[in-house]
Coordinates of N, CA and C in Angstrom, one line a residue:
M1 N 0.8 -1.2 0.0 CA 0.0 0.0 0.0 C 0.9 1.2 0.0
N2 N 0.2 2.4 -0.2 CA 1.0 3.6 -0.2 C 0.7 4.6 0.9
T3 N 0.6 4.1 2.1 CA 0.5 5.1 3.2 C 1.4 4.7 4.4
G4 N 2.4 4.1 4.2 CA 3.5 4.1 4.9 C 3.6 3.5 6.3
V5 N 3.5 2.2 6.4 CA 3.8 1.6 7.7 C 4.7 0.4 7.5
N6 N 5.7 0.2 8.3 CA 6.5 -1.0 8.2 C 6.0 -2.0 9.3
I7 N 5.5 -3.1 8.8 CA 5.0 -4.1 9.7 C 5.9 -5.3 9.7
F8 N 6.5 -5.7 10.8 CA 7.3 -6.9 10.8 C 6.6 -7.9 11.8
I9 N 6.4 -9.0 11.2 CA 5.7 -10.1 12.0 C 6.6 -11.3 12.0
K10 N 7.0 -11.7 13.2 CA 7.8 -12.9 13.2 C 7.1 -14.0 14.0
V11 N 7.0 -15.2 13.4 CA 6.3 -16.3 14.1 C 7.3 -17.4 14.3
T12 N 7.6 -17.7 15.5 CA 8.5 -18.8 15.8 C 7.8 -20.0 16.4
M13 N 8.0 -21.2 15.9 CA 7.4 -22.3 16.5 C 8.4 -23.3 17.0
N14 N 8.0 -24.3 17.7 CA 8.8 -25.3 18.3 C 9.5 -26.2 17.3
M15 N 8.8 -26.4 16.2 CA 9.4 -27.3 15.1 C 10.5 -26.6 14.4
G16 N 10.9 -25.4 14.8 CA 12.0 -24.7 14.2 C 11.6 -24.0 12.9
V17 N 10.4 -23.6 12.8 CA 9.9 -22.9 11.6 C 9.9 -21.4 11.9
N18 N 10.7 -20.6 11.1 CA 10.7 -19.2 11.2 C 10.0 -18.6 10.0
I19 N 9.1 -17.8 10.3 CA 8.3 -17.1 9.2 C 8.4 -15.6 9.4
F20 N 8.9 -14.9 8.4 CA 9.0 -13.5 8.5 C 8.1 -12.8 7.5
F21 N 7.2 -12.0 8.0 CA 6.3 -11.3 7.1 C 6.7 -9.8 7.1
K22 N 6.8 -9.2 5.9 CA 7.1 -7.8 5.9 C 6.1 -7.1 5.0
V23 N 5.4 -6.2 5.5 CA 4.4 -5.4 4.7 C 4.9 -4.0 4.8
T24 N 5.2 -3.4 3.6 CA 5.6 -2.0 3.6 C 4.6 -1.1 3.0
M25 N 4.5 0.0 3.6 CA 3.7 1.1 3.1 C 4.5 2.3 3.2
N26 N 3.9 3.5 3.3 CA 4.6 4.8 3.1 C 4.7 5.7 4.3
T27 N 4.7 5.5 5.5 CA 5.0 6.7 6.4 C 6.0 6.3 7.4
D28 N 5.9 6.7 8.7 CA 7.0 6.5 9.6 C 6.6 5.7 10.8
V29 N 5.9 4.6 10.7 CA 5.5 3.8 11.9 C 6.1 2.4 11.7
N30 N 6.8 2.0 12.8 CA 7.3 0.6 12.8 C 6.6 -0.2 13.8
I31 N 6.2 -1.4 13.3 CA 5.4 -2.3 14.2 C 6.2 -3.6 14.2
F32 N 6.5 -4.1 15.4 CA 7.2 -5.4 15.5 C 6.3 -6.3 16.3
I33 N 6.0 -7.4 15.7 CA 5.1 -8.4 16.4 C 5.8 -9.7 16.4
K34 N 6.0 -10.3 17.6 CA 6.7 -11.6 17.7 C 5.8 -12.5 18.5
V35 N 5.5 -13.6 17.9 CA 4.6 -14.6 18.5 C 5.4 -15.9 18.6
T36 N 5.6 -16.4 19.8 CA 6.3 -17.6 20.1 C 5.3 -18.7 20.6
M37 N 5.3 -19.9 20.0 CA 4.4 -20.9 20.4 C 5.1 -22.2 20.8
N38 N 4.5 -23.0 21.6 CA 5.1 -24.2 22.1 C 4.5 -25.4 21.3
T39 N 3.4 -25.2 20.7 CA 2.7 -26.3 20.0 C 2.4 -25.9 18.6
D40 N 1.9 -26.8 17.8 CA 1.5 -26.5 16.4 C 0.1 -25.9 16.5
M41 N 0.0 -24.6 16.3 CA -1.3 -24.0 16.4 C -1.6 -23.1 15.2
N42 N -2.8 -22.7 15.2 CA -3.3 -21.8 14.1 C -3.1 -20.3 14.6
I43 N -2.4 -19.5 13.8 CA -2.2 -18.1 14.2 C -2.9 -17.2 13.2
Y44 N -3.8 -16.4 13.8 CA -4.5 -15.5 12.9 C -4.2 -14.1 13.4
I45 N -3.5 -13.3 12.6 CA -3.1 -11.9 13.1 C -3.8 -10.9 12.2
I46 N -4.5 -10.0 12.8 CA -5.1 -8.9 12.1 C -4.5 -7.6 12.5
V47 N -4.0 -6.8 11.6 CA -3.4 -5.5 11.9 C -4.2 -4.4 11.2
T48 N -4.9 -3.6 12.0 CA -5.7 -2.6 11.5 C -5.2 -1.2 11.8
M49 N -5.1 -0.4 10.8 CA -4.6 1.0 11.1 C -5.6 2.0 10.6
N50 N -5.7 3.1 11.5 CA -6.6 4.2 11.1 C -5.7 5.3 10.6
T51 N -6.4 6.4 10.3 CA -5.6 7.6 9.8 C -4.8 8.2 10.9
D52 N -5.3 8.1 12.1 CA -4.7 8.7 13.3 C -3.7 7.7 13.9
M53 N -3.3 6.7 13.1 CA -2.2 5.8 13.5 C -2.6 5.0 14.8
N54 N -3.8 4.6 14.9 CA -4.2 3.7 16.0 C -4.0 2.2 15.4
I55 N -3.4 1.4 16.3 CA -3.1 0.0 15.8 C -3.8 -1.0 16.7
S56 N -4.6 -1.8 16.2 CA -5.2 -2.9 17.0 C -4.8 -4.2 16.4
I57 N -4.4 -5.1 17.3 CA -3.9 -6.4 16.8 C -4.8 -7.5 17.5
I58 N -5.2 -8.4 16.6 CA -6.0 -9.5 17.2 C -5.2 -10.8 16.8
V59 N -5.0 -11.6 17.8 CA -4.3 -12.8 17.6 C -5.1 -14.0 18.1
T60 N -5.5 -14.9 17.2 CA -6.3 -16.0 17.6 C -5.6 -17.3 17.3
M61 N -5.6 -18.2 18.3 CA -4.9 -19.5 18.1 C -5.9 -20.7 18.2
N62 N -5.7 -21.6 17.3 CA -6.5 -22.8 17.3 C -5.5 -23.9 17.0
T63 N -6.1 -25.1 16.8 CA -5.3 -26.3 16.4 C -5.1 -26.2 14.9
D64 N -4.3 -27.0 14.3 CA -3.9 -26.9 12.9 C -2.7 -26.1 12.7
M65 N -2.2 -25.9 11.5 CA -1.0 -25.1 11.3 C -1.2 -24.1 10.2
N66 N -2.3 -23.4 10.3 CA -2.6 -22.4 9.3 C -2.2 -21.0 9.9
I67 N -1.5 -20.2 9.0 CA -1.1 -18.9 9.4 C -1.7 -17.9 8.5
S68 N -2.5 -17.0 9.0 CA -3.2 -16.0 8.2 C -3.0 -14.7 8.7
I69 N -2.5 -13.8 7.8 CA -2.2 -12.4 8.3 C -3.0 -11.4 7.4
K70 N -3.7 -10.5 8.1 CA -4.4 -9.5 7.3 C -4.0 -8.1 7.8
A71 N -3.7 -7.3 6.9 CA -3.3 -5.9 7.2 C -4.2 -5.0 6.5
K72 N -4.9 -4.1 7.2 CA -5.9 -3.2 6.6 C -5.6 -1.8 7.0
M73 N -5.7 -0.9 6.0 CA -5.5 0.5 6.4 C -6.8 1.3 6.0
H74 N -7.2 2.2 6.9 CA -8.4 3.0 6.6 C -8.0 4.4 6.2

């Protein structure tokens, strides 16, 4: 996107899987999210940004090994 936020999401699991997600946009906000898990779980991360740079993060974990990340800007 073109409104400037750097979002770094690191998911580390016990099985030794490192996943690095980088979403770049255009301003001066850096967000670092690190989620460490002991079991194989489902990670669902939602990053929502408003014009006034409010950030809300929702992390939901279930069984399975699905990782879904959604970044939305208003």
